[in-house]
Amino acid sequence: MKEKEIKTPRAKGGFRKLLSCVGEYKAVSILTSVLVAIEVLFEVFIPLIMAQIVDVGMSEDSGAGFTFSLNLGSISAPIFTLQNRTVFIVVCGVLMIVMALLSLMCGALSGKFAATASTGFSSNLRKKLFYKVENFSFANLDHFNTANLVTRLTTDVTNIQNSYMMVIRILVRAPFMLVLALCMSISINPTLSIVFAVVIPVLVVGLLVGTKFAFPKFEAMLHKYDDMNESTQENLIGIRAVKAFVREDNEVKKFKKVSETVQKLQFSAERIIVIVFPFMQILVYTCIVCILFFGGRDIINTKGLGMSVGDLTAFLSYVMQILMSVMMVAMVFMTIVMSRASMDRIVEVLDEKIDIEDGEDAKDITPVDGSIDFDNVDFSYKKKEDVLNLENIDLHIKSGETIGIIGGTGSAKTTLVQLIPRLYDTFNGSVKVGGVDVRDYKIENLRGAIGMVLQKNVLFSGTIKQNLLWGNPNATDEEMYHAAKAAQAHDFVMSFPNGYETDLGQGGVNVSGGQKQRLCIARALLKRPKIMILDDSTSAVDTATDAAIRGGLKSEFADTTVIIIAQRIASVESADRIIVMNDGKIDDIGTHEYLLENNEIYRDVYTSQQKGSADEEEVSENA
């Protein structure tokens, strides 16, 4: 089956956006181009000296000496005259060597500066990209998956780095050499130079045609790179599940399939290049043969009075310089073709409008307390009124209250609490914290006052202490111990040989799910938040530990408003009030006793869980 080509929207002003990342490397970039231009100047003058050596070596000694002249068409400027043929040849040879060495030095320096400029440019671009992603809201992150962003930060940026290096070096060298060598060729023999009028347009047309067909292939290939990275990432993150279910062969097949797709698309794109370059080489060698034929015939017919052997030698050198310049331009264009797709993908991220930012009138204040007010709130992930995920939420929570939230899967429990720290913005209505609309706070101040433990518990590479200090980098060891004890994490941490200096590894692979949850709760508590949100954050701990955590929160953080989303009634039955969610709406609010008596959904959940517990006890007794 033919792979469907996925098109990235063409970015407007993409080059300008990317060039802004050159920053402090502008001077180095310009210096690179200047050195390349000087290198080309030396290279272009070398064939002129070589022509003088050939002509002098084949000429007869007239007694008037041997004159080194700079011949540019009808202009002939004598530079110096020497009486001895051998001395003349040696002097010209030394001059060629000096020019070659100077050209080599300029080339080496330009290469060094080009590497500095391109790597600096790519470093700035990666920083800009990463900073943009770090400022994405949850809604922005919904537009890009992780593997997609990783590809853009790595492969795509590397493609653009290579293109930038070629632009400041080869794309300066090739056109400059093309123009100078063409001028020199015309000055030597205007008639013979007509061959370029035929060859160069054909080369350009071939280049443009190859570019047109190659670009969609490279673009599709980069999208498949995303799929390959996603497959790799999923496999590595879930490697324990893969092994537990003995699905290694399935994962290998899945990776092999996407890898082969990338290979096919890359081969398809490279095949176009493979066809274009031999075509260009055929034109180059045909051009050389024609020049040798017509130039040699002119020398024979005029007996050297029209075009000398030295002129033909220099002309051939310029032919190679001209045609190699065209080939270099072709190579740069093919690289730019591939990087153009990368550029569009990067600019797509840079152009992504961050939908949650500090407003112009945002106040540099922190919430005075943990009170929360939902005033007739509607919310839609799609931002459409006919597709509401939350509808007509009118809820008022006092500071210091403990609120439980119960509801079935898809009832929008998590969506509700994500509006409090402004991870998403409301569609209609307003959410207030401490009596102030969350949109009127600076985001940093608002979220700094809210501790949130998400459904997916995330720990980072490093020690337990380093992870906990995410909550408050300036916390003392005593404060850290206090938070860990409230989260029932201190005892198991101290059971490790290195205690709080225990290395967790990537993602906390060497702690259990329950331990990971408790560490995440401790990290959030270390902020001393005014509002604490636990989104099903005790599901992996036993009921006794769950109760101990709630007790620790009540006794040690009594002034903190606590919101607990849970599947177990036992986790919320002691809450001051419990919210029952159903299909994006609040079905009822009340105490455990009130809901048990008056709410059917709550009663059904409670009954089913009580029956499940009774069945488990019966099985245990029979065993």
XYZ file of C-alpha atoms in Angstrom:
623
model
C 0.000 0.000 0.000
C 1.257 3.458 -0.873
C 2.102 5.578 2.145
C -0.146 8.559 2.605
C 1.853 11.776 2.517
C 1.213 14.001 5.504
C 1.637 17.680 4.807
C 2.814 20.142 7.410
C 1.227 23.586 7.007
C 3.629 25.955 5.265
C 5.046 28.373 7.802
C 4.859 32.088 7.041
C 8.060 34.023 7.681
C 9.793 30.801 8.692
C 13.277 31.859 7.623
C 12.981 35.127 9.504
C 11.876 33.358 12.684
C 14.756 30.892 12.504
C 17.389 33.507 11.622
C 16.528 35.350 14.827
C 18.232 32.429 16.603
C 21.608 33.300 15.042
C 21.900 35.889 17.806
C 25.445 36.363 19.060
C 26.834 34.258 16.204
C 26.106 36.849 13.495
C 29.680 38.157 13.447
C 31.126 34.624 13.194
C 28.694 33.819 10.382
C 29.681 36.937 8.419
C 33.377 36.228 9.003
C 32.851 32.708 7.630
C 31.383 34.091 4.408
C 34.155 36.697 4.058
C 36.866 34.049 4.455
C 35.101 31.856 1.888
C 35.077 34.762 -0.582
C 38.832 35.332 -0.063
C 39.452 31.597 -0.484
C 37.600 31.674 -3.826
C 39.591 34.697 -5.028
C 42.875 32.867 -4.509
C 41.549 29.728 -6.215
C 40.354 31.677 -9.252
C 43.736 33.339 -9.812
C 45.717 30.083 -9.648
C 44.729 28.925 -13.205
C 45.939 32.292 -14.588
C 49.403 31.679 -13.147
C 49.335 28.106 -14.414
C 48.538 29.392 -17.934
C 51.589 31.687 -17.807
C 53.836 28.769 -16.815
C 52.516 26.572 -19.661
C 52.836 29.290 -22.290
C 56.318 30.344 -21.151
C 57.461 26.738 -21.021
C 56.377 26.172 -24.640
C 57.477 29.578 -26.040
C 60.782 30.374 -27.747
C 63.333 32.661 -26.084
C 63.115 35.989 -27.975
C 65.727 37.734 -25.887
C 63.170 40.209 -24.562
C 62.576 38.170 -21.395
C 59.444 36.574 -20.035
C 56.628 38.823 -18.800
C 53.961 37.806 -16.290
C 50.745 39.538 -17.362
C 47.268 39.653 -15.944
C 45.111 39.063 -19.018
C 41.412 39.843 -18.676
C 39.924 39.915 -22.177
C 41.221 42.961 -24.026
C 42.983 44.203 -20.913
C 46.565 43.010 -20.402
C 48.444 44.327 -17.369
C 52.175 43.391 -17.167
C 53.148 42.561 -13.595
C 56.844 41.669 -13.851
C 59.450 40.538 -16.417
C 62.270 38.032 -15.898
C 65.062 37.185 -18.348
C 65.562 33.581 -17.314
C 62.889 31.025 -18.247
C 63.662 28.724 -15.297
C 63.595 31.569 -12.802
C 60.268 32.752 -14.262
C 58.715 29.295 -13.898
C 60.049 28.916 -10.338
C 58.732 32.358 -9.314
C 55.298 31.587 -10.809
C 55.325 28.159 -9.128
C 56.121 29.720 -5.753
C 53.336 32.265 -6.329
C 50.895 29.397 -7.022
C 51.968 27.592 -3.849
C 51.546 30.757 -1.758
C 48.068 31.348 -3.177
C 47.132 27.702 -2.627
C 48.336 27.869 0.999
C 46.480 31.127 1.614
C 43.364 29.610 0.075
C 43.777 26.511 2.254
C 44.199 28.644 5.383
C 41.075 30.674 4.597
C 39.184 27.442 3.885
C 40.242 25.880 7.192
C 39.341 29.002 9.166
C 35.992 29.325 7.406
C 35.271 25.683 8.258
C 36.082 26.313 11.922
C 33.948 29.451 12.108
C 31.112 27.788 10.173
C 31.035 24.953 12.722
C 30.983 27.472 15.584
C 28.213 29.528 13.976
C 26.014 26.557 12.987
C 26.272 24.739 16.324
C 25.635 28.005 18.172
C 22.637 28.680 15.941
C 21.213 25.197 16.559
C 21.820 25.565 20.309
C 19.847 28.822 20.367
C 17.102 27.254 18.260
C 16.790 24.250 20.584
C 16.642 26.568 23.607
C 13.932 28.650 21.947
C 11.945 25.533 21.039
C 12.322 23.983 24.487
C 11.379 27.231 26.197
C 8.267 27.468 24.020
C 7.250 23.889 24.822
C 7.835 24.496 28.545
C 5.351 27.378 28.367
C 2.697 25.336 26.568
C -0.622 24.925 28.315
C -2.241 21.509 28.539
C -4.370 22.483 25.527
C -1.236 23.240 23.488
C 0.323 19.941 24.494
C -2.773 18.174 23.218
C -1.729 19.231 19.674
C 1.669 17.491 19.769
C 2.655 14.087 21.103
C 5.935 13.598 22.948
C 7.716 11.693 20.168
C 6.742 14.413 17.698
C 8.337 17.126 19.853
C 11.462 15.014 20.462
C 11.956 14.605 16.687
C 11.602 18.338 16.157
C 14.111 19.113 18.913
C 16.658 16.612 17.579
C 16.440 15.456 13.944
C 14.725 18.579 12.584
C 17.073 21.007 14.337
C 20.105 18.991 13.123
C 18.804 19.203 9.529
C 18.495 22.975 9.816
C 21.930 23.227 11.449
C 23.496 21.424 8.486
C 21.637 23.663 6.055
C 22.751 26.808 7.861
C 26.369 25.683 7.715
C 26.016 25.090 3.965
C 24.327 28.457 3.425
C 27.031 30.557 5.115
C 29.813 28.551 3.496
C 28.960 26.603 0.328
C 26.088 28.837 -0.791
C 28.516 31.768 -0.636
C 31.415 29.882 -2.193
C 29.535 28.288 -5.114
C 27.796 31.380 -6.618
C 30.870 33.573 -6.037
C 33.144 31.063 -7.751
C 30.587 30.528 -10.521
C 30.474 34.243 -11.337
C 34.255 34.811 -11.120
C 35.185 31.663 -13.063
C 32.582 32.477 -15.717
C 34.017 36.003 -16.105
C 37.530 34.567 -16.403
C 36.379 32.032 -19.012
C 34.678 34.726 -21.095
C 37.800 36.900 -20.865
C 39.911 34.020 -22.208
C 37.596 32.949 -25.052
C 34.096 34.461 -25.362
C 33.155 32.143 -28.248
C 34.042 28.957 -26.398
C 32.129 30.206 -23.347
C 28.859 29.874 -25.260
C 28.808 26.224 -24.157
C 27.872 27.413 -20.661
C 24.747 29.102 -22.020
C 23.530 25.618 -22.956
C 24.778 23.517 -20.046
C 23.988 25.731 -17.027
C 20.242 26.201 -17.799
C 19.883 22.426 -18.280
C 21.592 21.833 -14.927
C 19.321 24.362 -13.201
C 16.166 22.804 -14.693
C 17.321 19.339 -13.605
C 17.942 20.677 -10.102
C 14.505 22.304 -9.828
C 12.721 19.189 -11.098
C 14.602 16.986 -8.618
C 13.765 19.391 -5.791
C 10.056 19.406 -6.652
C 9.806 15.615 -6.481
C 12.151 15.096 -3.510
C 10.555 17.524 -1.040
C 7.248 15.643 -0.426
C 9.255 12.441 0.147
C 11.451 14.041 2.789
C 8.396 15.621 4.453
C 6.588 12.274 4.677
C 9.784 10.637 5.958
C 10.035 13.090 8.861
C 6.454 12.364 9.897
C 7.306 8.666 9.947
C 10.326 9.498 12.113
C 7.762 10.744 14.650
C 6.005 7.379 14.542
C 9.285 5.519 14.945
C 10.319 7.650 17.925
C 6.882 7.204 19.466
C 7.106 3.427 19.085
C 10.581 3.413 20.658
C 9.514 5.673 23.519
C 6.415 3.618 24.327
C 8.430 0.416 24.294
C 11.142 1.737 26.610
C 8.671 3.301 29.057
C 6.535 0.159 29.134
C 9.373 -2.377 28.897
C 8.258 -4.100 32.122
C 4.732 -4.584 30.758
C 6.187 -5.872 27.481
C 8.216 -8.480 29.323
C 5.408 -9.369 31.719
C 3.101 -10.158 28.794
C 5.917 -11.735 26.722
C 5.227 -9.313 23.863
C 8.819 -8.732 22.773
C 8.227 -10.301 19.348
C 5.159 -8.130 18.778
C 7.074 -4.960 19.692
C 9.964 -5.955 17.425
C 7.532 -6.477 14.531
C 5.858 -3.134 15.204
C 9.192 -1.312 15.300
C 10.439 -3.159 12.223
C 7.337 -2.116 10.290
C 7.674 1.592 11.039
C 11.456 1.437 10.548
C 11.011 -0.137 7.122
C 8.495 2.563 6.212
C 11.067 5.240 7.092
C 13.653 3.339 5.027
C 11.331 3.149 2.003
C 10.477 6.844 2.128
C 14.136 7.809 2.553
C 15.142 5.506 -0.280
C 12.409 7.005 -2.452
C 13.740 10.511 -1.783
C 17.393 9.513 -2.169
C 16.578 7.726 -5.436
C 15.628 11.074 -6.961
C 18.991 12.482 -5.888
C 20.755 9.391 -7.248
C 19.147 10.083 -10.635
C 19.794 13.843 -10.642
C 23.506 13.789 -9.776
C 24.653 11.327 -12.489
C 22.629 13.379 -14.980
C 24.577 16.465 -13.901
C 27.893 14.612 -14.115
C 27.110 13.531 -17.689
C 26.532 17.183 -18.598
C 29.795 18.177 -16.903
C 31.894 15.632 -18.819
C 30.092 16.408 -22.078
C 30.965 20.056 -21.556
C 34.648 19.201 -20.981
C 34.788 17.046 -24.123
C 33.242 19.841 -26.218
C 35.697 22.404 -24.890
C 38.674 20.138 -25.514
C 37.455 19.478 -29.043
C 36.678 23.056 -30.086
C 39.505 24.610 -28.070
C 42.077 22.128 -29.362
C 40.902 22.670 -32.934
C 41.251 26.444 -32.495
C 44.834 26.051 -31.244
C 45.736 23.822 -34.193
C 44.050 26.036 -36.800
C 45.546 29.303 -35.519
C 48.863 27.702 -34.496
C 48.522 29.241 -31.039
C 47.913 32.754 -32.290
C 44.242 32.659 -31.287
C 44.015 30.540 -28.159
C 47.223 29.316 -26.535
C 47.738 25.979 -24.797
C 48.010 27.817 -21.488
C 44.702 29.554 -22.130
C 43.038 26.194 -22.863
C 44.509 24.741 -19.650
C 43.212 27.700 -17.622
C 39.860 27.534 -19.432
C 39.466 23.850 -18.488
C 40.248 24.708 -14.867
C 37.549 27.376 -14.907
C 35.157 24.923 -16.535
C 35.666 22.548 -13.627
C 35.221 25.379 -11.136
C 32.002 26.515 -12.839
C 30.482 23.065 -13.090
C 31.598 22.054 -9.600
C 29.952 25.250 -8.321
C 26.698 24.225 -9.957
C 27.049 20.752 -8.418
C 27.661 22.306 -5.001
C 24.586 24.479 -5.380
C 22.626 21.331 -6.270
C 23.899 19.592 -3.130
C 22.970 22.569 -0.957
C 19.528 22.752 -2.531
C 18.894 19.082 -1.822
C 19.888 19.631 1.810
C 17.658 22.693 1.998
C 14.809 20.652 0.507
C 15.051 18.240 3.418
C 15.500 21.018 5.964
C 12.559 22.982 4.548
C 10.241 20.268 5.814
C 12.080 20.421 9.154
C 11.824 24.200 9.181
C 8.051 24.085 8.700
C 7.714 21.585 11.547
C 9.812 23.713 13.902
C 8.068 26.954 12.994
C 4.754 25.178 13.566
C 5.797 24.757 17.216
C 7.144 28.319 17.468
C 3.926 29.683 15.943
C 1.680 27.665 18.268
C -0.324 30.258 20.154
C -0.076 29.680 23.897
C -3.685 29.987 24.973
C -2.962 30.438 28.689
C -0.653 33.338 29.524
C -0.499 36.138 32.029
C -2.999 38.816 31.058
C -1.968 42.429 30.676
C -3.795 43.267 33.903
C -2.549 40.211 35.849
C -1.850 41.100 39.467
C 1.441 40.191 41.149
C -0.355 38.787 44.181
C -0.812 35.386 45.794
C -4.143 33.905 46.961
C -5.004 35.057 50.470
C -6.634 31.728 51.335
C -7.723 28.414 49.819
C -11.342 29.276 49.044
C -12.567 28.186 45.591
C -15.605 29.422 43.666
C -16.956 28.039 40.397
C -19.502 30.525 39.041
C -21.676 28.987 36.305
C -18.691 27.371 34.597
C -18.845 25.651 31.213
C -15.794 24.040 29.670
C -15.024 22.421 26.306
C -11.736 20.881 25.178
C -12.766 21.632 21.587
C -13.854 25.156 22.566
C -17.295 24.568 21.091
C -20.525 25.323 22.894
C -22.249 22.243 21.519
C -19.490 19.927 22.862
C -19.235 20.786 26.570
C -17.158 18.621 28.904
C -18.318 20.552 31.964
C -21.712 22.222 32.115
C -23.211 24.755 34.509
C -20.816 24.129 37.404
C -21.766 26.272 40.378
C -19.600 25.288 43.344
C -18.255 27.117 46.396
C -15.560 25.651 48.652
C -14.449 27.297 51.891
C -10.801 27.635 52.798
C -9.574 24.656 54.830
C -12.402 22.337 53.739
C -11.725 18.776 52.662
C -13.729 17.961 49.548
C -14.113 14.532 48.000
C -15.055 13.980 44.350
C -16.641 10.738 43.165
C -17.878 9.799 39.710
C -17.641 7.274 36.942
C -14.968 7.193 34.234
C -15.461 10.154 31.888
C -17.561 12.139 34.354
C -15.017 15.045 34.125
C -13.650 14.845 37.680
C -10.079 15.622 36.567
C -11.285 18.276 34.132
C -13.023 20.073 37.000
C -9.932 20.344 39.221
C -7.621 21.282 36.326
C -9.473 24.574 36.020
C -8.380 25.592 39.538
C -4.628 26.052 38.798
C -5.643 27.300 35.322
C -4.199 24.364 33.418
C -7.165 25.021 31.132
C -9.361 28.113 30.845
C -13.132 28.068 31.203
C -15.383 28.368 28.153
C -18.032 30.302 30.082
C -18.158 31.520 33.659
C -15.267 32.014 36.038
C -13.160 30.195 38.624
C -11.994 32.152 41.656
C -9.291 31.286 44.174
C -9.092 33.396 47.314
C -11.921 35.533 45.936
C -9.952 36.530 42.785
C -10.533 35.242 39.251
C -7.711 32.849 38.382
C -7.143 34.814 35.136
C -6.268 37.898 37.205
C -3.331 36.194 38.931
C 0.115 35.790 37.453
C 0.263 32.087 36.569
C 3.413 31.535 38.622
C 1.791 33.022 41.734
C -1.451 31.060 41.285
C 0.161 27.680 40.695
C 2.709 28.327 43.429
C -0.178 28.355 45.920
C -1.668 25.083 44.646
C -0.202 21.636 45.179
C -1.435 19.155 42.596
C -0.686 15.449 42.364
C -1.802 14.248 38.947
C -3.206 10.835 38.045
C 0.090 9.919 36.411
C 2.799 10.121 39.053
C 6.003 11.549 37.596
C 9.403 11.375 39.253
C 12.594 12.556 37.591
C 16.111 11.165 37.395
C 18.030 12.044 40.540
C 17.818 11.440 44.259
C 14.675 11.370 46.391
C 15.765 14.653 47.973
C 16.220 16.333 44.592
C 12.738 15.208 43.560
C 11.101 16.427 46.754
C 12.829 19.812 46.505
C 10.949 20.405 43.259
C 8.118 21.446 45.557
C 10.288 24.037 47.291
C 13.985 24.395 46.324
C 14.652 26.421 49.472
C 13.090 23.950 51.918
C 15.158 22.783 54.879
C 15.714 19.119 55.687
C 13.269 19.447 58.620
C 10.549 20.782 56.321
C 11.222 17.962 53.887
C 10.969 15.341 56.639
C 7.758 16.949 57.891
C 6.117 16.779 54.430
C 7.323 13.202 53.908
C 5.909 12.110 57.261
C 2.522 13.658 56.458
C 2.546 11.740 53.156
C 3.548 8.514 54.938
C 6.785 8.412 52.922
C 9.443 9.091 55.562
C 9.617 5.562 56.990
C 10.123 3.721 53.705
C 12.613 6.375 52.513
C 14.707 5.878 55.653
C 14.617 2.107 55.092
C 16.825 2.618 52.009
C 20.592 2.444 52.695
C 21.099 6.017 51.422
C 17.848 7.448 52.745
C 16.889 10.690 50.991
C 20.040 10.480 48.855
C 18.750 7.281 47.192
C 18.941 7.569 43.418
C 15.496 6.972 41.906
C 16.603 6.305 38.348
C 14.580 7.441 35.345
C 10.918 7.818 36.274
C 11.428 6.297 39.733
C 11.842 2.758 38.437
C 13.225 1.431 41.731
C 10.221 2.335 43.910
C 6.744 0.791 43.910
C 3.614 2.497 42.611
C 2.397 3.271 46.130
C 5.778 4.649 47.173
C 5.881 6.782 44.047
C 2.446 8.219 44.895
C 3.507 9.079 48.439
C 6.661 10.813 47.224
C 4.596 12.876 44.790
C 2.234 13.877 47.624
C 5.202 14.839 49.823
C 6.649 16.916 46.976
C 3.388 18.832 46.630
C 3.062 19.334 50.391
C 6.551 20.810 50.547
C 5.140 23.868 48.758
C 2.965 24.546 51.834
C 0.073 25.095 49.400
C -3.180 26.820 50.233
C -4.968 24.249 48.044
C -4.005 20.590 47.739
C -5.471 18.537 44.879
C -5.068 14.748 44.948
C -6.261 13.317 41.638
C -6.738 9.616 42.418
C -3.303 9.842 44.039
C -3.711 7.108 46.652
C -5.067 4.361 44.394
C -1.871 2.297 44.716
C -1.689 2.368 48.525
C -3.617 0.173 50.957
C -6.617 1.536 52.833
C -4.700 1.878 56.104
C -1.978 3.995 54.479
C -4.647 5.955 52.608
C -6.345 6.773 55.909
C -2.985 7.690 57.485
C -2.238 10.111 54.623
C -5.629 11.790 55.040
C -5.041 11.961 58.788
C -1.624 13.521 58.239
C -3.096 16.136 55.933
C -5.834 16.949 58.450
C -3.510 17.318 61.417
C -0.403 18.825 59.839
C -1.998 20.956 57.112
C -5.330 21.902 58.703
C -5.496 25.326 56.973
C -5.047 23.784 53.521
C -8.074 23.204 51.315
C -7.857 19.547 50.248
C -9.637 18.137 47.193
C -9.523 14.358 46.845
C -10.607 12.622 43.639
C -11.021 8.916 44.326
C -12.615 5.742 43.107
C -12.912 4.315 46.639
C -15.664 5.642 48.870
C -13.370 4.957 51.833
C -10.962 7.616 50.550
C -13.559 10.396 50.702
C -16.213 9.370 53.261
C -14.590 11.434 56.021
C -14.494 14.566 53.832
C -16.462 17.645 54.885
C -18.419 17.393 51.648
C -18.449 15.007 48.708
C -19.218 15.991 45.109
C -20.844 13.386 42.874
C -20.016 14.011 39.204
C -22.029 12.585 36.331
C -21.491 13.310 32.628
C -19.788 16.667 33.183
C -22.329 17.930 35.704
C -22.568 18.010 39.481
C -25.172 15.416 40.345
C -25.195 16.141 44.085
C -23.128 17.506 46.977
C -23.216 16.506 50.616
C -21.751 14.477 53.436
C -21.237 10.724 53.244
C -24.393 10.088 55.267
C -26.499 12.507 53.234
C -25.408 11.079 49.866
C -25.826 7.516 51.044
C -29.414 8.299 51.826
C -30.299 10.647 48.976
C -28.055 10.004 45.959
C -28.541 6.902 43.831
C -25.166 7.057 42.068
C -23.260 7.356 45.345
C -25.339 4.631 46.979
C -24.741 2.242 44.041
C -20.973 2.820 44.189
C -20.942 2.335 47.955
C -23.038 -0.842 47.776
C -20.914 -2.387 45.044
C -17.698 -1.632 46.937
C -19.103 -2.966 50.208
C -20.266 -6.143 48.434
C -16.832 -6.510 46.845
C -15.155 -6.170 50.225
C -17.524 -8.714 51.774
C -16.864 -11.184 48.939
C -13.118 -10.781 49.440
C -13.442 -11.408 53.177
C -15.563 -14.524 52.540
C -13.014 -15.907 50.080
C -10.259 -15.172 52.589
C -12.112 -17.012 55.389
C -12.856 -20.048 53.185
C -9.213 -20.194 52.164
